[in-house]
Amino acid sequence: GAVVSQHPSRVICKSGTSVKIECRSLDFQATTMFWYRQFPKQSLMLMATSNEGSKATYEQGVEKDKFLINHASLTLSTLTVTSAHPEDSSFYICSAEPRAIATDTQYFGPGTRLTVL
Amino acid sequence: GESVGLHLPTLSVQEGDNSIINCAYSNSASDYFIWYKQESGKGPQFIIDIRSNMDKRQGQRVTVLLNKTVKHLSLQIAATQPGDSAVYFCAENNQAAGNKLTFGGGTRVLVKP
């Protein structure tokens, strides 16, 4: 149980284009999902907290107009990297917090490797 | 700002030996700590967690120790196996701050056959 998927697993795009990454909780509902970015050989850095039915909360230094987050349902959150540039190339990982059970545990997706040419 | 850090970036261990990974945290308000394992190209995988009202918790082949006095967390892996080779991250959580995780820098564990 508690499986989180991401799609796509890998994407290559041209500079200036937008890329959408999906995060789904497959067997549970998640009121809250989190988006992280991880550069090579570095740790995970929280970008934003996504709450179903409300606006996302962004961490300091993360541009909300560049990284658009939509949490339209209890099982799906999307991250859109708008006007992507090579410096946006990174590993993007989402996590989800189960709604039904009293736990602080976040379950992580497999990540999406974004390469911007 | 608040941070979680690690002392050793890389740990080489002989197969069958025990591994100890250390982590220091700075936010005394953190009340929940988690160890994650991350293999190359994959997302973090939950290993074990511990709450601030405990100082030790055991799982299958893993033990987490929490020393709140010195803000130190450790992960012990017994009888390390080749499949344990990965990067290990500690993370701290402050429920009052919205359940957000702050990750440490990571330690790579290399298991030698």
PDB file of C-alpha atoms in Angstrom:
ATOM      1  CA  GLY A   1       0.000   0.000   0.000  1.00  0.00           C
ATOM      2  CA  ALA A   2       0.829   3.731  -0.004  1.00  0.00           C
ATOM      3  CA  VAL A   3       2.174   3.869  -3.534  1.00  0.00           C
ATOM      4  CA  VAL A   4       2.932   7.166  -5.215  1.00  0.00           C
ATOM      5  CA  SER A   5       3.587   7.393  -8.931  1.00  0.00           C
ATOM      6  CA  GLN A   6       5.017  10.129 -11.089  1.00  0.00           C
ATOM      7  CA  HIS A   7       4.698  10.720 -14.793  1.00  0.00           C
ATOM      8  CA  PRO A   8       6.764  11.045 -16.804  1.00  0.00           C
ATOM      9  CA  SER A   9       9.814   9.397 -15.292  1.00  0.00           C
ATOM     10  CA  ARG A  10      12.070  11.222 -17.676  1.00  0.00           C
ATOM     11  CA  VAL A  11      11.572  14.235 -19.918  1.00  0.00           C
ATOM     12  CA  ILE A  12      13.830  16.194 -22.213  1.00  0.00           C
ATOM     13  CA  CYS A  13      12.629  19.529 -23.490  1.00  0.00           C
ATOM     14  CA  LYS A  14      13.888  22.587 -25.282  1.00  0.00           C
ATOM     15  CA  SER A  15      14.642  25.801 -23.469  1.00  0.00           C
ATOM     16  CA  GLY A  16      11.587  28.043 -23.262  1.00  0.00           C
ATOM     17  CA  THR A  17       9.004  25.286 -23.300  1.00  0.00           C
ATOM     18  CA  SER A  18       6.790  24.193 -20.401  1.00  0.00           C
ATOM     19  CA  VAL A  19       6.751  20.752 -18.850  1.00  0.00           C
ATOM     20  CA  LYS A  20       4.043  19.179 -16.697  1.00  0.00           C
ATOM     21  CA  ILE A  21       4.835  16.513 -14.134  1.00  0.00           C
ATOM     22  CA  GLU A  22       2.077  14.488 -12.506  1.00  0.00           C
ATOM     23  CA  CYS A  23       2.102  13.000  -9.019  1.00  0.00           C
ATOM     24  CA  ARG A  24      -0.547  10.461  -8.109  1.00  0.00           C
ATOM     25  CA  SER A  25      -1.330   8.570  -4.947  1.00  0.00           C
ATOM     26  CA  LEU A  26      -2.479   5.207  -6.259  1.00  0.00           C
ATOM     27  CA  ASP A  27      -4.117   3.521  -3.305  1.00  0.00           C
ATOM     28  CA  PHE A  28      -4.850   6.307  -0.875  1.00  0.00           C
ATOM     29  CA  GLN A  29      -6.135   9.845  -0.754  1.00  0.00           C
ATOM     30  CA  ALA A  30      -3.733  12.639  -0.008  1.00  0.00           C
ATOM     31  CA  THR A  31      -4.881  15.986   1.237  1.00  0.00           C
ATOM     32  CA  THR A  32      -1.324  17.236   1.123  1.00  0.00           C
ATOM     33  CA  MET A  33       1.409  16.588  -1.399  1.00  0.00           C
ATOM     34  CA  PHE A  34       4.903  17.989  -1.410  1.00  0.00           C
ATOM     35  CA  TRP A  35       7.220  18.814  -4.298  1.00  0.00           C
ATOM     36  CA  TYR A  36      10.986  18.541  -3.939  1.00  0.00           C
ATOM     37  CA  ARG A  37      13.902  19.234  -6.224  1.00  0.00           C
ATOM     38  CA  GLN A  38      17.171  17.362  -6.061  1.00  0.00           C
ATOM     39  CA  PHE A  39      20.317  18.360  -7.918  1.00  0.00           C
ATOM     40  CA  PRO A  40      23.029  15.748  -8.563  1.00  0.00           C
ATOM     41  CA  LYS A  41      24.770  14.539  -5.428  1.00  0.00           C
ATOM     42  CA  GLN A  42      22.693  16.856  -3.287  1.00  0.00           C
ATOM     43  CA  SER A  43      19.863  16.475  -0.862  1.00  0.00           C
ATOM     44  CA  LEU A  44      16.176  17.006  -1.441  1.00  0.00           C
ATOM     45  CA  MET A  45      14.996  20.581  -1.155  1.00  0.00           C
ATOM     46  CA  LEU A  46      11.341  21.278  -0.516  1.00  0.00           C
ATOM     47  CA  MET A  47       9.867  23.528  -3.180  1.00  0.00           C
ATOM     48  CA  ALA A  48       6.239  23.738  -2.198  1.00  0.00           C
ATOM     49  CA  THR A  49       3.391  22.205  -0.272  1.00  0.00           C
ATOM     50  CA  SER A  50       0.332  21.381  -2.306  1.00  0.00           C
ATOM     51  CA  ASN A  51      -3.059  21.231  -0.622  1.00  0.00           C
ATOM     52  CA  GLU A  52      -6.128  19.852  -2.328  1.00  0.00           C
ATOM     53  CA  GLY A  53      -8.521  22.584  -3.285  1.00  0.00           C
ATOM     54  CA  SER A  54      -6.329  25.482  -2.261  1.00  0.00           C
ATOM     55  CA  LYS A  55      -3.272  27.365  -3.389  1.00  0.00           C
ATOM     56  CA  ALA A  56       0.135  25.860  -2.917  1.00  0.00           C
ATOM     57  CA  THR A  57       2.545  27.216  -0.335  1.00  0.00           C
ATOM     58  CA  TYR A  58       5.971  27.897  -1.778  1.00  0.00           C
ATOM     59  CA  GLU A  59       9.278  27.836   0.051  1.00  0.00           C
ATOM     60  CA  GLN A  60      11.421  30.925   0.142  1.00  0.00           C
ATOM     61  CA  GLY A  61      13.247  31.452  -3.113  1.00  0.00           C
ATOM     62  CA  VAL A  62      10.936  29.309  -5.235  1.00  0.00           C
ATOM     63  CA  GLU A  63       9.141  31.282  -7.944  1.00  0.00           C
ATOM     64  CA  LYS A  64       5.457  30.459  -7.845  1.00  0.00           C
ATOM     65  CA  ASP A  65       4.895  31.792 -11.367  1.00  0.00           C
ATOM     66  CA  LYS A  66       7.586  29.530 -12.738  1.00  0.00           C
ATOM     67  CA  PHE A  67       6.623  26.381 -10.863  1.00  0.00           C
ATOM     68  CA  LEU A  68       2.860  26.124 -11.123  1.00  0.00           C
ATOM     69  CA  ILE A  69       1.219  23.613  -8.837  1.00  0.00           C
ATOM     70  CA  ASN A  70      -2.303  22.326  -9.134  1.00  0.00           C
ATOM     71  CA  HIS A  71      -3.819  19.892  -6.657  1.00  0.00           C
ATOM     72  CA  ALA A  72      -7.177  19.300  -8.253  1.00  0.00           C
ATOM     73  CA  SER A  73      -8.113  16.074  -6.536  1.00  0.00           C
ATOM     74  CA  LEU A  74      -7.195  13.989  -3.513  1.00  0.00           C
ATOM     75  CA  THR A  75      -5.043  11.729  -5.651  1.00  0.00           C
ATOM     76  CA  LEU A  76      -3.390  14.068  -8.138  1.00  0.00           C
ATOM     77  CA  SER A  77      -1.042  17.017  -7.965  1.00  0.00           C
ATOM     78  CA  THR A  78       0.742  18.502 -10.959  1.00  0.00           C
ATOM     79  CA  LEU A  79       3.866  20.600 -11.206  1.00  0.00           C
ATOM     80  CA  THR A  80       4.339  22.654 -14.346  1.00  0.00           C
ATOM     81  CA  VAL A  81       7.761  24.107 -15.013  1.00  0.00           C
ATOM     82  CA  THR A  82       7.045  27.102 -17.218  1.00  0.00           C
ATOM     83  CA  SER A  83       9.548  28.525 -19.694  1.00  0.00           C
ATOM     84  CA  ALA A  84      12.102  25.965 -18.652  1.00  0.00           C
ATOM     85  CA  HIS A  85      15.802  26.769 -18.830  1.00  0.00           C
ATOM     86  CA  PRO A  86      18.870  24.544 -18.518  1.00  0.00           C
ATOM     87  CA  GLU A  87      19.283  25.526 -14.857  1.00  0.00           C
ATOM     88  CA  ASP A  88      15.879  23.952 -14.174  1.00  0.00           C
ATOM     89  CA  SER A  89      17.315  20.568 -15.112  1.00  0.00           C
ATOM     90  CA  SER A  90      16.956  18.476 -11.997  1.00  0.00           C
ATOM     91  CA  PHE A  91      15.300  15.483 -10.382  1.00  0.00           C
ATOM     92  CA  TYR A  92      11.801  16.425  -9.235  1.00  0.00           C
ATOM     93  CA  ILE A  93      10.242  14.262  -6.555  1.00  0.00           C
ATOM     94  CA  CYS A  94       6.801  14.421  -5.019  1.00  0.00           C
ATOM     95  CA  SER A  95       5.523  12.950  -1.794  1.00  0.00           C
ATOM     96  CA  ALA A  96       2.051  12.441  -0.415  1.00  0.00           C
ATOM     97  CA  GLU A  97       0.637  12.365   3.056  1.00  0.00           C
ATOM     98  CA  PRO A  98      -2.217   9.863   3.569  1.00  0.00           C
ATOM     99  CA  ARG A  99      -5.421  11.501   4.575  1.00  0.00           C
ATOM    100  CA  ALA A 100      -7.189   8.658   6.320  1.00  0.00           C
ATOM    101  CA  ILE A 101      -4.598   7.458   8.786  1.00  0.00           C
ATOM    102  CA  ALA A 102      -2.961   9.401  11.552  1.00  0.00           C
ATOM    103  CA  THR A 103       0.582   9.464  10.326  1.00  0.00           C
ATOM    104  CA  ASP A 104       3.256  12.015   9.664  1.00  0.00           C
ATOM    105  CA  THR A 105       4.903   9.735   7.155  1.00  0.00           C
ATOM    106  CA  GLN A 106       5.261  10.982   3.641  1.00  0.00           C
ATOM    107  CA  TYR A 107       5.374   8.474   0.807  1.00  0.00           C
ATOM    108  CA  PHE A 108       7.612   9.417  -2.057  1.00  0.00           C
ATOM    109  CA  GLY A 109       7.217   9.008  -5.769  1.00  0.00           C
ATOM    110  CA  PRO A 110       9.974   7.602  -7.979  1.00  0.00           C
ATOM    111  CA  GLY A 111      10.979  11.021  -9.257  1.00  0.00           C
ATOM    112  CA  THR A 112      11.042  12.711 -12.657  1.00  0.00           C
ATOM    113  CA  ARG A 113      14.322  13.530 -14.341  1.00  0.00           C
ATOM    114  CA  LEU A 114      13.993  16.801 -16.252  1.00  0.00           C
ATOM    115  CA  THR A 115      16.645  17.786 -18.756  1.00  0.00           C
ATOM    116  CA  VAL A 116      16.328  21.159 -20.452  1.00  0.00           C
ATOM    117  CA  LEU A 117      18.443  21.604 -23.553  1.00  0.00           C
TER     118      LEU A 117
ATOM    119  CA  GLY B   1      18.348  28.854   9.180  1.00  0.00           C
ATOM    120  CA  GLU B   2      17.336  25.459  10.490  1.00  0.00           C
ATOM    121  CA  SER B   3      19.267  22.600   8.993  1.00  0.00           C
ATOM    122  CA  VAL B   4      19.979  18.954   9.281  1.00  0.00           C
ATOM    123  CA  GLY B   5      23.488  17.809   8.481  1.00  0.00           C
ATOM    124  CA  LEU B   6      25.610  14.698   8.292  1.00  0.00           C
ATOM    125  CA  HIS B   7      29.164  14.090   9.434  1.00  0.00           C
ATOM    126  CA  LEU B   8      30.304  11.514   6.851  1.00  0.00           C
ATOM    127  CA  PRO B   9      29.544  11.888   3.176  1.00  0.00           C
ATOM    128  CA  THR B  10      30.700   8.359   2.239  1.00  0.00           C
ATOM    129  CA  LEU B  11      30.835   5.187   4.278  1.00  0.00           C
ATOM    130  CA  SER B  12      32.538   2.042   2.972  1.00  0.00           C
ATOM    131  CA  VAL B  13      31.643  -1.104   4.848  1.00  0.00           C
ATOM    132  CA  GLN B  14      32.464  -4.745   4.422  1.00  0.00           C
ATOM    133  CA  GLU B  15      29.553  -7.029   3.674  1.00  0.00           C
ATOM    134  CA  GLY B  16      28.318  -8.544   6.915  1.00  0.00           C
ATOM    135  CA  ASP B  17      29.622  -5.757   9.102  1.00  0.00           C
ATOM    136  CA  ASN B  18      27.428  -3.253  10.868  1.00  0.00           C
ATOM    137  CA  SER B  19      26.998   0.283   9.514  1.00  0.00           C
ATOM    138  CA  ILE B  20      26.427   3.419  11.520  1.00  0.00           C
ATOM    139  CA  ILE B  21      25.280   6.610   9.831  1.00  0.00           C
ATOM    140  CA  ASN B  22      25.175   9.810  11.834  1.00  0.00           C
ATOM    141  CA  CYS B  23      23.116  12.942  11.515  1.00  0.00           C
ATOM    142  CA  ALA B  24      23.053  16.226  13.420  1.00  0.00           C
ATOM    143  CA  TYR B  25      19.997  18.427  13.512  1.00  0.00           C
ATOM    144  CA  SER B  26      19.677  21.992  14.666  1.00  0.00           C
ATOM    145  CA  ASN B  27      15.972  22.592  15.215  1.00  0.00           C
ATOM    146  CA  SER B  28      15.191  21.723  18.808  1.00  0.00           C
ATOM    147  CA  ALA B  29      11.478  22.037  17.991  1.00  0.00           C
ATOM    148  CA  SER B  30      11.599  19.055  15.634  1.00  0.00           C
ATOM    149  CA  ASP B  31       9.514  16.234  17.003  1.00  0.00           C
ATOM    150  CA  TYR B  32       9.676  13.531  14.369  1.00  0.00           C
ATOM    151  CA  PHE B  33      12.675  12.089  12.577  1.00  0.00           C
ATOM    152  CA  ILE B  34      12.885   9.752   9.618  1.00  0.00           C
ATOM    153  CA  TRP B  35      15.614   7.865   7.813  1.00  0.00           C
ATOM    154  CA  TYR B  36      15.268   7.377   4.069  1.00  0.00           C
ATOM    155  CA  LYS B  37      17.235   5.259   1.623  1.00  0.00           C
ATOM    156  CA  GLN B  38      17.650   6.473  -1.922  1.00  0.00           C
ATOM    157  CA  GLU B  39      18.996   4.345  -4.720  1.00  0.00           C
ATOM    158  CA  SER B  40      20.332   5.922  -7.871  1.00  0.00           C
ATOM    159  CA  GLY B  41      17.605   7.460  -9.997  1.00  0.00           C
ATOM    160  CA  LYS B  42      14.833   6.604  -7.566  1.00  0.00           C
ATOM    161  CA  GLY B  43      12.774   8.376  -4.953  1.00  0.00           C
ATOM    162  CA  PRO B  44      13.493   8.094  -1.218  1.00  0.00           C
ATOM    163  CA  GLN B  45      12.341   4.943   0.485  1.00  0.00           C
ATOM    164  CA  PHE B  46      11.173   5.047   4.094  1.00  0.00           C
ATOM    165  CA  ILE B  47      13.372   2.993   6.433  1.00  0.00           C
ATOM    166  CA  ILE B  48      12.467   3.861   9.984  1.00  0.00           C
ATOM    167  CA  ASP B  49      11.191   6.743  12.039  1.00  0.00           C
ATOM    168  CA  ILE B  50      11.287   7.912  15.626  1.00  0.00           C
ATOM    169  CA  ARG B  51       9.415  10.494  17.640  1.00  0.00           C
ATOM    170  CA  SER B  52      11.044  12.906  20.021  1.00  0.00           C
ATOM    171  CA  ASN B  53       9.580  11.159  23.063  1.00  0.00           C
ATOM    172  CA  MET B  54      11.688   8.092  22.296  1.00  0.00           C
ATOM    173  CA  ASP B  55      15.440   7.535  22.209  1.00  0.00           C
ATOM    174  CA  LYS B  56      15.595   4.225  20.399  1.00  0.00           C
ATOM    175  CA  ARG B  57      13.535   2.308  17.913  1.00  0.00           C
ATOM    176  CA  GLN B  58      14.292  -0.968  16.203  1.00  0.00           C
ATOM    177  CA  GLY B  59      13.179  -2.382  12.920  1.00  0.00           C
ATOM    178  CA  GLN B  60      14.306  -5.288  10.832  1.00  0.00           C
ATOM    179  CA  ARG B  61      18.118  -5.045  10.801  1.00  0.00           C
ATOM    180  CA  VAL B  62      17.909  -1.310  11.497  1.00  0.00           C
ATOM    181  CA  THR B  63      17.976   0.718  14.684  1.00  0.00           C
ATOM    182  CA  VAL B  64      17.531   4.450  15.049  1.00  0.00           C
ATOM    183  CA  LEU B  65      18.926   6.272  18.051  1.00  0.00           C
ATOM    184  CA  LEU B  66      17.925   9.781  19.023  1.00  0.00           C
ATOM    185  CA  ASN B  67      19.891  11.927  21.438  1.00  0.00           C
ATOM    186  CA  LYS B  68      17.953  15.131  21.974  1.00  0.00           C
ATOM    187  CA  THR B  69      20.527  16.544  24.357  1.00  0.00           C
ATOM    188  CA  VAL B  70      23.105  16.877  21.602  1.00  0.00           C
ATOM    189  CA  LYS B  71      20.595  16.882  18.718  1.00  0.00           C
ATOM    190  CA  HIS B  72      22.019  13.761  17.171  1.00  0.00           C
ATOM    191  CA  LEU B  73      20.389  10.970  15.225  1.00  0.00           C
ATOM    192  CA  SER B  74      21.958   7.748  14.037  1.00  0.00           C
ATOM    193  CA  LEU B  75      20.977   4.808  11.896  1.00  0.00           C
ATOM    194  CA  GLN B  76      22.514   1.432  12.547  1.00  0.00           C
ATOM    195  CA  ILE B  77      22.289  -1.270   9.927  1.00  0.00           C
ATOM    196  CA  ALA B  78      23.134  -4.751  11.119  1.00  0.00           C
ATOM    197  CA  ALA B  79      24.886  -7.259   8.875  1.00  0.00           C
ATOM    198  CA  THR B  80      25.128  -4.866   5.954  1.00  0.00           C
ATOM    199  CA  GLN B  81      24.304  -6.431   2.607  1.00  0.00           C
ATOM    200  CA  PRO B  82      25.130  -5.381  -0.977  1.00  0.00           C
ATOM    201  CA  GLY B  83      21.518  -4.291  -1.389  1.00  0.00           C
ATOM    202  CA  ASP B  84      22.067  -1.720   1.343  1.00  0.00           C
ATOM    203  CA  SER B  85      24.363   0.271  -0.933  1.00  0.00           C
ATOM    204  CA  ALA B  86      22.591   3.594  -1.439  1.00  0.00           C
ATOM    205  CA  VAL B  87      22.478   7.158  -0.174  1.00  0.00           C
ATOM    206  CA  TYR B  88      20.862   7.556   3.217  1.00  0.00           C
ATOM    207  CA  PHE B  89      19.160  10.740   4.320  1.00  0.00           C
ATOM    208  CA  CYS B  90      17.905  11.765   7.690  1.00  0.00           C
ATOM    209  CA  ALA B  91      14.973  14.142   7.801  1.00  0.00           C
ATOM    210  CA  GLU B  92      13.387  16.129  10.573  1.00  0.00           C
ATOM    211  CA  ASN B  93       9.810  17.200  10.878  1.00  0.00           C
ATOM    212  CA  ASN B  94       8.217  19.873  12.967  1.00  0.00           C
ATOM    213  CA  GLN B  95       4.505  19.190  13.100  1.00  0.00           C
ATOM    214  CA  ALA B  96       3.780  22.678  14.345  1.00  0.00           C
ATOM    215  CA  ALA B  97       5.430  24.077  11.222  1.00  0.00           C
ATOM    216  CA  GLY B  98       3.109  22.248   8.868  1.00  0.00           C
ATOM    217  CA  ASN B  99       4.629  18.813   8.730  1.00  0.00           C
ATOM    218  CA  LYS B 100       7.380  19.842   6.362  1.00  0.00           C
ATOM    219  CA  LEU B 101      10.476  17.696   6.111  1.00  0.00           C
ATOM    220  CA  THR B 102      13.992  19.111   6.216  1.00  0.00           C
ATOM    221  CA  PHE B 103      16.522  16.716   4.774  1.00  0.00           C
ATOM    222  CA  GLY B 104      20.121  16.266   5.744  1.00  0.00           C
ATOM    223  CA  GLY B 105      22.928  16.232   3.195  1.00  0.00           C
ATOM    224  CA  GLY B 106      23.035  12.460   2.733  1.00  0.00           C
ATOM    225  CA  THR B 107      25.602   9.705   3.301  1.00  0.00           C
ATOM    226  CA  ARG B 108      26.566   7.272   0.597  1.00  0.00           C
ATOM    227  CA  VAL B 109      27.023   3.727   1.868  1.00  0.00           C
ATOM    228  CA  LEU B 110      29.186   1.442  -0.271  1.00  0.00           C
ATOM    229  CA  VAL B 111      29.122  -2.224   0.658  1.00  0.00           C
ATOM    230  CA  LYS B 112      32.235  -4.135  -0.327  1.00  0.00           C
ATOM    231  CA  PRO B 113      31.841  -7.852  -1.052  1.00  0.00           C
TER     232      PRO B 113
END
